[in-house]
mmCIF file of C-alpha atoms in Angstrom:
data_model
loop_
_atom_site.group_PDB
_atom_site.id
_atom_site.type_symbol
_atom_site.label_atom_id
_atom_site.label_comp_id
_atom_site.label_asym_id
_atom_site.label_seq_id
_atom_site.Cartn_x
_atom_site.Cartn_y
_atom_site.Cartn_z
ATOM 1 C CA MET A 248 50.383 41.123 -15.336
ATOM 2 C CA THR A 249 53.032 40.754 -12.785
ATOM 3 C CA PRO A 250 54.170 43.641 -11.987
ATOM 4 C CA LYS A 251 57.690 44.892 -11.371
ATOM 5 C CA VAL A 252 57.077 46.139 -7.797
ATOM 6 C CA GLU A 253 56.087 43.738 -5.452
ATOM 7 C CA PRO A 254 53.650 44.634 -2.710
ATOM 8 C CA CYS A 255 54.526 43.648 0.921
ATOM 9 C CA PHE A 256 50.480 43.609 1.362
ATOM 10 C CA ILE A 257 47.538 44.805 0.053
ATOM 11 C CA SER A 258 44.406 45.734 1.909
ATOM 12 C CA ILE A 259 41.221 46.622 0.625
ATOM 13 C CA ILE A 260 38.822 47.872 3.606
ATOM 14 C CA SER A 261 35.257 48.951 2.939
ATOM 15 C CA GLU A 262 33.020 52.352 3.242
ATOM 16 C CA THR A 263 32.653 51.350 7.121
ATOM 17 C CA ASN A 264 35.876 50.843 7.685
ATOM 18 C CA SER A 265 35.800 46.992 8.157
ATOM 19 C CA PRO A 266 38.433 45.069 5.914
ATOM 20 C CA ILE A 267 37.321 43.194 3.228
ATOM 21 C CA ILE A 268 40.549 41.801 2.690
ATOM 22 C CA THR A 269 44.439 42.197 3.424
ATOM 23 C CA TYR A 270 46.558 40.356 0.994
ATOM 24 C CA CYS A 271 50.156 38.795 1.325
ATOM 25 C CA PRO A 272 51.707 37.700 -1.619
ATOM 26 C CA PRO A 273 53.299 34.250 -1.622
ATOM 27 C CA ARG A 274 56.825 35.257 -0.848
ATOM 28 C CA TYR A 275 55.798 37.422 2.286
ATOM 29 C CA ARG A 276 52.899 34.619 3.746
ATOM 30 C CA THR A 277 55.666 32.614 5.308
ATOM 31 C CA GLU A 278 55.864 34.436 8.375
ATOM 32 C CA MET A 279 52.863 34.845 10.777
ATOM 33 C CA GLU A 280 54.736 38.070 11.793
ATOM 34 C CA HIS A 281 55.112 39.809 8.526
ATOM 35 C CA ILE A 282 50.882 38.640 7.995
ATOM 36 C CA LEU A 283 50.243 40.477 11.332
ATOM 37 C CA LYS A 284 52.144 43.519 10.855
ATOM 38 C CA SER A 285 50.342 44.090 7.497
ATOM 39 C CA ASN A 286 47.074 43.836 9.169
ATOM 40 C CA VAL A 287 48.560 46.568 11.953
ATOM 41 C CA LEU A 288 49.747 48.957 8.886
ATOM 42 C CA ALA A 289 46.548 48.624 7.233
ATOM 43 C CA ASN A 290 44.657 49.631 10.480
ATOM 44 C CA ILE A 291 46.951 52.246 11.319
ATOM 45 C CA SER A 292 46.260 53.540 7.923
ATOM 46 C CA LEU A 293 42.675 54.098 8.443
ATOM 47 C CA ASP A 294 43.461 57.341 10.540
ATOM 48 C CA TYR A 295 45.362 58.822 7.867
ATOM 49 C CA PHE A 296 41.997 58.555 5.715
ATOM 50 C CA GLU A 297 39.976 60.148 8.257
ATOM 51 C CA SER A 298 43.065 62.871 8.935
ATOM 52 C CA ASN A 299 42.249 66.805 8.103
ATOM 53 C CA LEU A 300 45.994 66.764 6.777
ATOM 54 C CA TYR A 301 45.163 64.712 3.825
ATOM 55 C CA LYS A 302 42.584 66.092 1.097
ATOM 56 C CA TRP A 303 41.246 63.416 -0.910
ATOM 57 C CA LYS A 304 40.137 64.356 -4.222
ATOM 58 C CA GLN A 305 39.903 63.069 -7.876
ATOM 59 C CA THR A 306 41.746 64.735 -10.499
ATOM 60 C CA SER A 307 40.247 66.679 -13.344
ATOM 61 C CA ASP A 308 40.588 63.709 -15.367
ATOM 62 C CA GLY A 309 38.409 61.230 -13.086
ATOM 63 C CA ASP A 310 41.365 59.700 -11.414
ATOM 64 C CA VAL A 311 41.832 59.373 -7.631
ATOM 65 C CA THR A 312 44.938 60.500 -5.674
ATOM 66 C CA ILE A 313 47.418 58.228 -4.373
ATOM 67 C CA LYS A 314 49.117 58.982 -1.354
ATOM 68 C CA ASN A 315 52.034 57.909 0.539
ATOM 69 C CA LEU A 316 50.761 58.074 4.047
ATOM 70 C CA PHE A 317 53.755 56.881 6.272
ATOM 71 C CA GLN A 318 57.061 54.382 6.374
ATOM 72 C CA ILE A 319 57.495 52.188 9.171
ATOM 73 C CA GLU A 320 59.590 48.898 9.830
ATOM 74 C CA GLU A 321 61.024 49.214 6.441
ATOM 75 C CA VAL A 322 57.361 49.120 4.832
ATOM 76 C CA SER A 323 56.125 52.556 3.037
ATOM 77 C CA VAL A 324 52.293 52.041 3.060
ATOM 78 C CA PHE A 325 50.224 54.131 0.413
ATOM 79 C CA GLY A 326 46.547 54.668 0.123
ATOM 80 C CA MET A 327 43.892 55.599 -2.098
ATOM 81 C CA LEU A 328 40.312 56.680 -1.454
ATOM 82 C CA VAL A 329 37.614 55.832 -4.100
ATOM 83 C CA LEU A 330 35.673 58.632 -3.176
ATOM 84 C CA SER A 331 32.500 57.389 -4.911
ATOM 85 C CA THR A 332 32.027 54.495 -2.768
ATOM 86 C CA ASN A 333 34.446 55.379 0.080
ATOM 87 C CA LEU A 334 36.774 52.257 -0.755
ATOM 88 C CA LYS A 335 40.026 52.654 0.463
ATOM 89 C CA ILE A 336 42.888 50.512 -1.150
ATOM 90 C CA VAL A 337 46.055 50.114 1.518
ATOM 91 C CA ILE A 338 49.458 48.904 -0.237
ATOM 92 C CA GLY A 339 52.813 48.507 1.594
ATOM 93 C CA PHE A 340 55.971 48.172 -0.555
ATOM 94 C CA PRO A 341 59.306 47.192 1.102
ATOM 95 C CA VAL A 342 61.399 50.891 1.615
ATOM 96 C CA ASP A 343 64.261 49.560 -0.519
ATOM 97 C CA ASN A 344 62.273 49.521 -3.573
ATOM 98 C CA SER A 345 62.870 52.626 -5.968
ATOM 99 C CA PHE A 346 59.188 53.663 -6.226
ATOM 100 C CA ASP A 347 57.797 54.308 -9.712
ATOM 101 C CA ASP A 348 54.895 56.294 -9.229
ATOM 102 C CA ILE A 349 53.658 55.084 -12.620
ATOM 103 C CA GLU A 350 54.273 51.780 -11.725
ATOM 104 C CA ILE A 351 52.703 51.955 -8.587
ATOM 105 C CA LYS A 352 49.551 53.698 -10.005
ATOM 106 C CA ARG A 353 49.280 50.837 -12.460
ATOM 107 C CA ILE A 354 49.186 48.710 -9.053
ATOM 108 C CA PHE A 355 46.384 50.510 -7.408
ATOM 109 C CA ASP A 356 44.482 50.745 -10.633
ATOM 110 C CA GLY A 357 44.829 46.832 -11.267
ATOM 111 C CA ILE A 358 43.659 46.149 -7.896
ATOM 112 C CA ARG A 359 40.629 48.838 -8.070
ATOM 113 C CA LYS A 360 39.800 46.818 -11.441
ATOM 114 C CA VAL A 361 40.053 43.400 -9.544
ATOM 115 C CA TYR A 362 37.798 44.530 -6.915
ATOM 116 C CA THR A 363 34.950 45.865 -8.995
ATOM 117 C CA ARG A 364 35.285 42.866 -11.628
ATOM 118 C CA VAL A 365 34.754 40.387 -8.090
ATOM 119 C CA LYS A 366 32.000 42.623 -6.544
ATOM 120 C CA CYS A 367 30.058 43.589 -10.003
ATOM 121 C CA ASN A 368 30.321 40.582 -11.748
ATOM 122 C CA PRO A 369 26.980 39.286 -12.888
ATOM 123 C CA PHE A 370 28.049 35.588 -13.844
ATOM 124 C CA ILE A 371 29.382 34.985 -10.356
ATOM 125 C CA THR A 372 26.817 33.541 -7.926
ATOM 126 C CA VAL A 373 27.412 34.741 -4.717
ATOM 127 C CA ASN A 374 25.611 33.139 -1.469
ATOM 128 C CA ILE A 375 23.823 36.130 0.439
ATOM 129 C CA GLU A 376 24.684 34.578 3.705
ATOM 130 C CA ASN A 377 28.290 34.633 3.700
ATOM 131 C CA GLN A 378 29.007 37.079 0.947
ATOM 132 C CA GLU A 379 31.782 38.731 2.361
ATOM 133 C CA GLU A 380 33.648 35.683 2.662
ATOM 134 C CA GLU A 381 33.013 34.661 -0.787
ATOM 135 C CA VAL A 382 34.019 38.497 -2.317
ATOM 136 C CA SER A 383 37.196 37.730 0.310
ATOM 137 C CA ARG A 384 38.147 34.568 -1.549
ATOM 138 C CA LEU A 385 37.152 35.396 -4.934
ATOM 139 C CA LEU A 386 39.648 38.541 -4.570
ATOM 140 C CA GLU A 387 42.464 36.229 -3.096
ATOM 141 C CA GLU A 388 42.174 34.003 -6.095
ATOM 142 C CA LYS A 389 42.367 37.037 -8.330
ATOM 143 C CA LEU A 390 45.253 38.237 -6.629
ATOM 144 C CA ASN A 391 47.121 35.201 -6.399
ATOM 145 C CA GLU A 392 46.917 35.129 -10.373
ATOM 146 C CA ILE A 393 48.660 38.562 -10.294
ATOM 147 C CA PHE A 394 51.275 38.375 -8.099
ATOM 148 C CA THR A 395 52.595 34.285 -8.432
#
């Protein structure tokens, strides 16, 4: 399931606003500057999640809203807040892409499903001492499968 629109980065942020993973697809992983920029943009997006300007709500059919948070340095940053868990998903897309709302929603839903499968899989044994690192590693493996 390789999406038509490839993101510049994907960041999953926990309910305590600590990053679970900031993932850059292989084509963007070559430059350290891009990796650092992705982390900075994910951190900036946290201000938008806390802002009163954005009303995060679920639609009548249970979908969560996806917002275009900001555009900066040729990256358009979108965010999704999963209200039930306060999980934040932030995805940056190149500004030069023509944004297809359906494709962007598909990518967000796919990322949310990958996270849920990794986090809630009873068949994966995770060492309690390094649980966060193990979840990050498994997420990176699954995201590599999608975006390579």
